[in-house]
PDB file of C-alpha atoms in Angstrom:
ATOM      1  CA  MET X 778      22.432  -9.973 -33.459  1.00  0.00           C
ATOM      2  CA  SER X 779      20.303 -10.172 -30.453  1.00  0.00           C
ATOM      3  CA  THR X 780      17.307 -12.751 -30.456  1.00  0.00           C
ATOM      4  CA  VAL X 781      14.813  -9.716 -30.507  1.00  0.00           C
ATOM      5  CA  GLU X 782      16.365  -8.417 -33.850  1.00  0.00           C
ATOM      6  CA  THR X 783      15.998 -12.060 -35.137  1.00  0.00           C
ATOM      7  CA  VAL X 784      12.414 -12.719 -34.138  1.00  0.00           C
ATOM      8  CA  THR X 785      11.535  -8.883 -35.520  1.00  0.00           C
ATOM      9  CA  LYS X 786      13.363 -10.223 -38.902  1.00  0.00           C
ATOM     10  CA  SER X 787      11.539 -13.453 -38.825  1.00  0.00           C
ATOM     11  CA  GLU X 788       8.246 -11.808 -38.510  1.00  0.00           C
ATOM     12  CA  GLN X 789       8.819  -9.529 -40.924  1.00  0.00           C
ATOM     13  CA  SER X 790       9.768 -12.089 -43.569  1.00  0.00           C
ATOM     14  CA  GLU X 791       6.789 -14.018 -42.855  1.00  0.00           C
ATOM     15  CA  SER X 792       4.163 -11.226 -43.159  1.00  0.00           C
ATOM     16  CA  LEU X 793       5.853 -10.155 -46.410  1.00  0.00           C
ATOM     17  CA  VAL X 794       4.490 -11.898 -49.640  1.00  0.00           C
ATOM     18  CA  VAL X 795       4.760 -12.318 -53.424  1.00  0.00           C
ATOM     19  CA  TYR X 796       2.176 -11.190 -55.519  1.00  0.00           C
ATOM     20  CA  GLU X 797       1.863 -11.118 -59.264  1.00  0.00           C
ATOM     21  CA  ILE X 798      -0.820  -8.759 -60.895  1.00  0.00           C
ATOM     22  CA  GLY X 799      -1.977  -9.262 -64.298  1.00  0.00           C
ATOM     23  CA  TYR X 800      -3.679  -5.834 -65.505  1.00  0.00           C
ATOM     24  CA  LEU X 801      -5.449  -4.923 -68.664  1.00  0.00           C
ATOM     25  CA  LEU X 802      -5.492  -1.265 -69.706  1.00  0.00           C
ATOM     26  CA  LEU X 803      -8.076   0.253 -71.919  1.00  0.00           C
ATOM     27  CA  PRO X 804      -7.201   0.098 -75.666  1.00  0.00           C
ATOM     28  CA  THR X 805      -8.185   3.906 -75.977  1.00  0.00           C
ATOM     29  CA  ILE X 806      -5.112   4.838 -74.545  1.00  0.00           C
ATOM     30  CA  SER X 807      -2.275   6.026 -76.733  1.00  0.00           C
ATOM     31  CA  GLU X 808       1.039   4.481 -76.772  1.00  0.00           C
ATOM     32  CA  GLU X 809       3.013   7.787 -75.635  1.00  0.00           C
ATOM     33  CA  LYS X 810       0.329   7.754 -72.605  1.00  0.00           C
ATOM     34  CA  LEU X 811       0.768   4.032 -71.732  1.00  0.00           C
ATOM     35  CA  GLY X 812       3.804   5.052 -69.394  1.00  0.00           C
ATOM     36  CA  ASP X 813       2.015   7.340 -67.677  1.00  0.00           C
ATOM     37  CA  SER X 814      -0.685   4.670 -66.589  1.00  0.00           C
ATOM     38  CA  ILE X 815       2.458   2.278 -65.696  1.00  0.00           C
ATOM     39  CA  THR X 816       3.915   4.408 -63.615  1.00  0.00           C
ATOM     40  CA  ALA X 817       0.537   5.270 -61.808  1.00  0.00           C
ATOM     41  CA  LEU X 818       0.368   1.451 -60.880  1.00  0.00           C
ATOM     42  CA  ARG X 819       3.998   1.023 -59.841  1.00  0.00           C
ATOM     43  CA  SER X 820       3.343   4.104 -57.527  1.00  0.00           C
ATOM     44  CA  ILE X 821       0.433   2.583 -55.433  1.00  0.00           C
ATOM     45  CA  ILE X 822       2.542  -0.369 -55.044  1.00  0.00           C
ATOM     46  CA  GLU X 823       5.667   1.584 -54.012  1.00  0.00           C
ATOM     47  CA  GLY X 824       3.304   3.846 -52.183  1.00  0.00           C
ATOM     48  CA  LYS X 825       2.597   0.680 -49.863  1.00  0.00           C
ATOM     49  CA  SER X 826       6.327  -0.210 -49.352  1.00  0.00           C
ATOM     50  CA  GLY X 827       6.154  -2.683 -51.923  1.00  0.00           C
ATOM     51  CA  VAL X 828       9.524  -4.359 -53.576  1.00  0.00           C
ATOM     52  CA  PHE X 829       9.154  -4.927 -57.383  1.00  0.00           C
ATOM     53  CA  ILE X 830      10.720  -8.421 -58.328  1.00  0.00           C
ATOM     54  CA  ALA X 831       9.800  -8.611 -62.110  1.00  0.00           C
ATOM     55  CA  ASP X 832       7.329  -7.103 -64.633  1.00  0.00           C
ATOM     56  CA  GLY X 833       6.129  -7.339 -68.331  1.00  0.00           C
ATOM     57  CA  ALA X 834       5.543  -4.608 -70.435  1.00  0.00           C
ATOM     58  CA  PRO X 835       1.822  -4.346 -71.833  1.00  0.00           C
ATOM     59  CA  THR X 836       1.291  -5.205 -75.215  1.00  0.00           C
ATOM     60  CA  MET X 837      -2.183  -5.205 -76.861  1.00  0.00           C
ATOM     61  CA  ARG X 838      -3.860  -8.193 -77.410  1.00  0.00           C
ATOM     62  CA  PRO X 839      -7.403  -9.374 -78.232  1.00  0.00           C
ATOM     63  CA  LEU X 840      -9.438 -10.935 -75.453  1.00  0.00           C
ATOM     64  CA  ALA X 841     -11.118 -13.902 -75.081  1.00  0.00           C
ATOM     65  CA  TYR X 842     -14.651 -12.391 -74.650  1.00  0.00           C
ATOM     66  CA  THR X 843     -15.720  -8.814 -74.539  1.00  0.00           C
ATOM     67  CA  ILE X 844     -15.555  -6.647 -71.297  1.00  0.00           C
ATOM     68  CA  SER X 845     -17.558  -3.656 -70.728  1.00  0.00           C
ATOM     69  CA  LYS X 846     -16.588  -0.722 -68.302  1.00  0.00           C
ATOM     70  CA  ILE X 847     -18.455   2.425 -67.539  1.00  0.00           C
ATOM     71  CA  ILE X 848     -16.317   5.154 -68.696  1.00  0.00           C
ATOM     72  CA  GLN X 849     -17.925   8.876 -67.759  1.00  0.00           C
ATOM     73  CA  THR X 850     -21.613   7.311 -67.334  1.00  0.00           C
ATOM     74  CA  LYS X 851     -21.212   5.720 -70.697  1.00  0.00           C
ATOM     75  CA  ARG X 852     -20.922   2.029 -70.954  1.00  0.00           C
ATOM     76  CA  GLN X 853     -18.370   0.853 -73.419  1.00  0.00           C
ATOM     77  CA  LYS X 854     -17.301  -2.641 -74.601  1.00  0.00           C
ATOM     78  CA  PHE X 855     -13.739  -3.445 -75.412  1.00  0.00           C
ATOM     79  CA  ASP X 856     -12.631  -6.566 -77.224  1.00  0.00           C
ATOM     80  CA  HIS X 857      -8.399  -5.761 -77.040  1.00  0.00           C
ATOM     81  CA  ALA X 858      -6.774  -4.328 -74.382  1.00  0.00           C
ATOM     82  CA  TYR X 859      -3.051  -3.929 -73.247  1.00  0.00           C
ATOM     83  CA  PHE X 860      -1.878  -6.778 -71.034  1.00  0.00           C
ATOM     84  CA  GLY X 861       0.836  -6.554 -68.723  1.00  0.00           C
ATOM     85  CA  TRP X 862       1.893  -7.831 -65.351  1.00  0.00           C
ATOM     86  CA  VAL X 863       3.835  -7.063 -62.415  1.00  0.00           C
ATOM     87  CA  LYS X 864       5.446  -9.413 -59.829  1.00  0.00           C
ATOM     88  CA  PHE X 865       6.310  -7.757 -56.507  1.00  0.00           C
ATOM     89  CA  GLU X 866       6.793  -8.310 -52.829  1.00  0.00           C
ATOM     90  CA  VAL X 867       4.688  -6.627 -49.962  1.00  0.00           C
ATOM     91  CA  ASP X 868       3.344  -6.836 -46.703  1.00  0.00           C
ATOM     92  CA  SER X 869       0.354  -9.006 -46.656  1.00  0.00           C
ATOM     93  CA  ALA X 870      -1.863  -6.278 -44.789  1.00  0.00           C
ATOM     94  CA  GLN X 871      -1.225  -3.896 -47.451  1.00  0.00           C
ATOM     95  CA  ILE X 872      -2.479  -5.965 -50.680  1.00  0.00           C
ATOM     96  CA  ALA X 873      -6.365  -4.925 -49.696  1.00  0.00           C
ATOM     97  CA  PRO X 874      -5.593  -1.044 -50.188  1.00  0.00           C
ATOM     98  CA  ILE X 875      -3.354  -1.828 -53.458  1.00  0.00           C
ATOM     99  CA  LYS X 876      -6.115  -3.861 -54.984  1.00  0.00           C
ATOM    100  CA  LYS X 877      -8.683  -1.194 -54.376  1.00  0.00           C
ATOM    101  CA  SER X 878      -6.613   1.594 -55.582  1.00  0.00           C
ATOM    102  CA  ILE X 879      -5.307   0.106 -58.835  1.00  0.00           C
ATOM    103  CA  GLU X 880      -8.769  -1.135 -59.456  1.00  0.00           C
ATOM    104  CA  ALA X 881      -9.822   2.407 -59.072  1.00  0.00           C
ATOM    105  CA  LEU X 882      -7.389   3.608 -61.697  1.00  0.00           C
ATOM    106  CA  GLU X 883      -9.383   5.023 -65.076  1.00  0.00           C
ATOM    107  CA  ASP X 884      -7.106   3.301 -66.932  1.00  0.00           C
ATOM    108  CA  VAL X 885      -7.160  -0.111 -65.723  1.00  0.00           C
ATOM    109  CA  LEU X 886      -9.869  -2.455 -67.146  1.00  0.00           C
ATOM    110  CA  ARG X 887      -9.238  -5.490 -65.019  1.00  0.00           C
ATOM    111  CA  ALA X 888      -6.646  -6.486 -62.571  1.00  0.00           C
ATOM    112  CA  LEU X 889      -6.174  -9.725 -61.037  1.00  0.00           C
ATOM    113  CA  PHE X 890      -4.089 -10.098 -58.222  1.00  0.00           C
ATOM    114  CA  ILE X 891      -2.316 -13.470 -57.448  1.00  0.00           C
ATOM    115  CA  LYS X 892       0.040 -14.735 -54.478  1.00  0.00           C
ATOM    116  CA  THR X 893       2.778 -16.394 -56.166  1.00  0.00           C
ATOM    117  CA  VAL X 894       6.397 -17.556 -55.496  1.00  0.00           C
ATOM    118  CA  ARG X 895       9.647 -15.851 -55.839  1.00  0.00           C
ATOM    119  CA  GLU X 896      11.337 -17.149 -58.802  1.00  0.00           C
ATOM    120  CA  SER X 897      12.897 -16.020 -62.114  1.00  0.00           C
ATOM    121  CA  THR X 898       9.887 -15.692 -64.366  1.00  0.00           C
ATOM    122  CA  LEU X 899      12.110 -14.169 -67.282  1.00  0.00           C
ATOM    123  CA  MET X 900      14.567 -17.619 -67.044  1.00  0.00           C
ATOM    124  CA  ALA X 901      10.994 -19.778 -67.622  1.00  0.00           C
ATOM    125  CA  ASN X 902      10.610 -17.328 -70.916  1.00  0.00           C
ATOM    126  CA  LYS X 903      13.950 -18.108 -72.057  1.00  0.00           C
ATOM    127  CA  VAL X 904      13.641 -21.500 -71.749  1.00  0.00           C
ATOM    128  CA  MET X 905      10.449 -21.476 -73.371  1.00  0.00           C
ATOM    129  CA  ASP X 906      11.451 -19.433 -76.307  1.00  0.00           C
ATOM    130  CA  ARG X 907      14.887 -21.951 -76.988  1.00  0.00           C
ATOM    131  CA  GLU X 908      12.157 -24.553 -77.451  1.00  0.00           C
ATOM    132  CA  ALA X 909      10.276 -22.673 -79.788  1.00  0.00           C
ATOM    133  CA  GLU X 910      13.070 -21.672 -81.827  1.00  0.00           C
ATOM    134  CA  LYS X 911      14.316 -25.167 -81.971  1.00  0.00           C
ATOM    135  CA  ALA X 912      10.878 -26.226 -82.922  1.00  0.00           C
ATOM    136  CA  LYS X 913      10.736 -23.798 -85.324  1.00  0.00           C
ATOM    137  CA  ALA X 914      13.901 -24.615 -87.098  1.00  0.00           C
ATOM    138  CA  GLU X 915      12.934 -28.193 -87.283  1.00  0.00           C
ATOM    139  CA  TRP X 916       9.782 -27.389 -89.072  1.00  0.00           C
ATOM    140  CA  SER X 917      11.552 -25.043 -91.189  1.00  0.00           C
ATOM    141  CA  GLU X 918      14.044 -28.298 -91.994  1.00  0.00           C
ATOM    142  CA  GLU X 919      10.849 -30.351 -93.103  1.00  0.00           C
ATOM    143  CA  ALA X 920       9.181 -27.325 -95.063  1.00  0.00           C
ATOM    144  CA  SER X 921      12.660 -27.048 -97.187  1.00  0.00           C
ATOM    145  CA  GLY X 922      12.620 -30.524 -98.321  1.00  0.00           C
ATOM    146  CA  GLU X 923      15.723 -31.415 -96.398  1.00  0.00           C
ATOM    147  CA  THR X 924      15.669 -35.023 -95.470  1.00  0.00           C
ATOM    148  CA  LYS X 925      17.879 -36.834 -92.878  1.00  0.00           C
ATOM    149  CA  ALA X 926      19.154 -40.039 -92.914  1.00  0.00           C
ATOM    150  CA  PRO X 927      17.481 -42.587 -91.090  1.00  0.00           C
ATOM    151  CA  ALA X 928      18.371 -42.777 -87.578  1.00  0.00           C
ATOM    152  CA  ASP X 929      20.201 -46.018 -86.180  1.00  0.00           C
ATOM    153  CA  VAL X 930      18.488 -47.927 -83.890  1.00  0.00           C
ATOM    154  CA  GLU X 931      21.728 -48.340 -81.396  1.00  0.00           C
ATOM    155  CA  GLU X 932      21.734 -44.733 -81.747  1.00  0.00           C
ATOM    156  CA  ILE X 933      18.354 -44.215 -80.782  1.00  0.00           C
ATOM    157  CA  ASP X 934      18.470 -46.643 -77.736  1.00  0.00           C
ATOM    158  CA  LYS X 935      21.685 -44.934 -76.184  1.00  0.00           C
ATOM    159  CA  SER X 936      19.846 -41.554 -76.510  1.00  0.00           C
ATOM    160  CA  ILE X 937      16.606 -42.951 -74.463  1.00  0.00           C
ATOM    161  CA  GLU X 938      19.023 -44.662 -72.165  1.00  0.00           C
ATOM    162  CA  ALA X 939      20.566 -41.107 -71.580  1.00  0.00           C
ATOM    163  CA  LEU X 940      16.774 -39.333 -70.969  1.00  0.00           C
ATOM    164  CA  VAL X 941      15.971 -42.180 -68.533  1.00  0.00           C
ATOM    165  CA  ASN X 942      19.012 -41.463 -66.377  1.00  0.00           C
TER     166      ASN X 942
END
């Protein structure tokens, strides 16, 4: 590989940035047409040479506050919306046109663009799910009335030493 190719590849990798979009879609969209809205959003990103890393399917969620949007000359208020997210990598110069196009979509209530890092977001969710299952199991044991034998002080000291090391 020549030095010219090396410089070009390093410049290209420096201009690529990882972004995550958190978006809210109108709750008036039927579940059958929800896929069309997601496809439109993804096609905008793909049209600007974006490379997808991960995404989360939109699910209906209550909003923390009411959001209003003018739809066909009428202001409508929403307290629920479909929340989803997409993580992708794209040239930093392309993010402004992507943002403008996504915010112009009729089905998008709100969209938030964040610079982030390329990491496995699914792995973090799996770890959190395991911890939640463990806590749930402990709570169900307490609720069922099962009692555990009192812990030995030496065992507690050994487990604390293991955690510290």
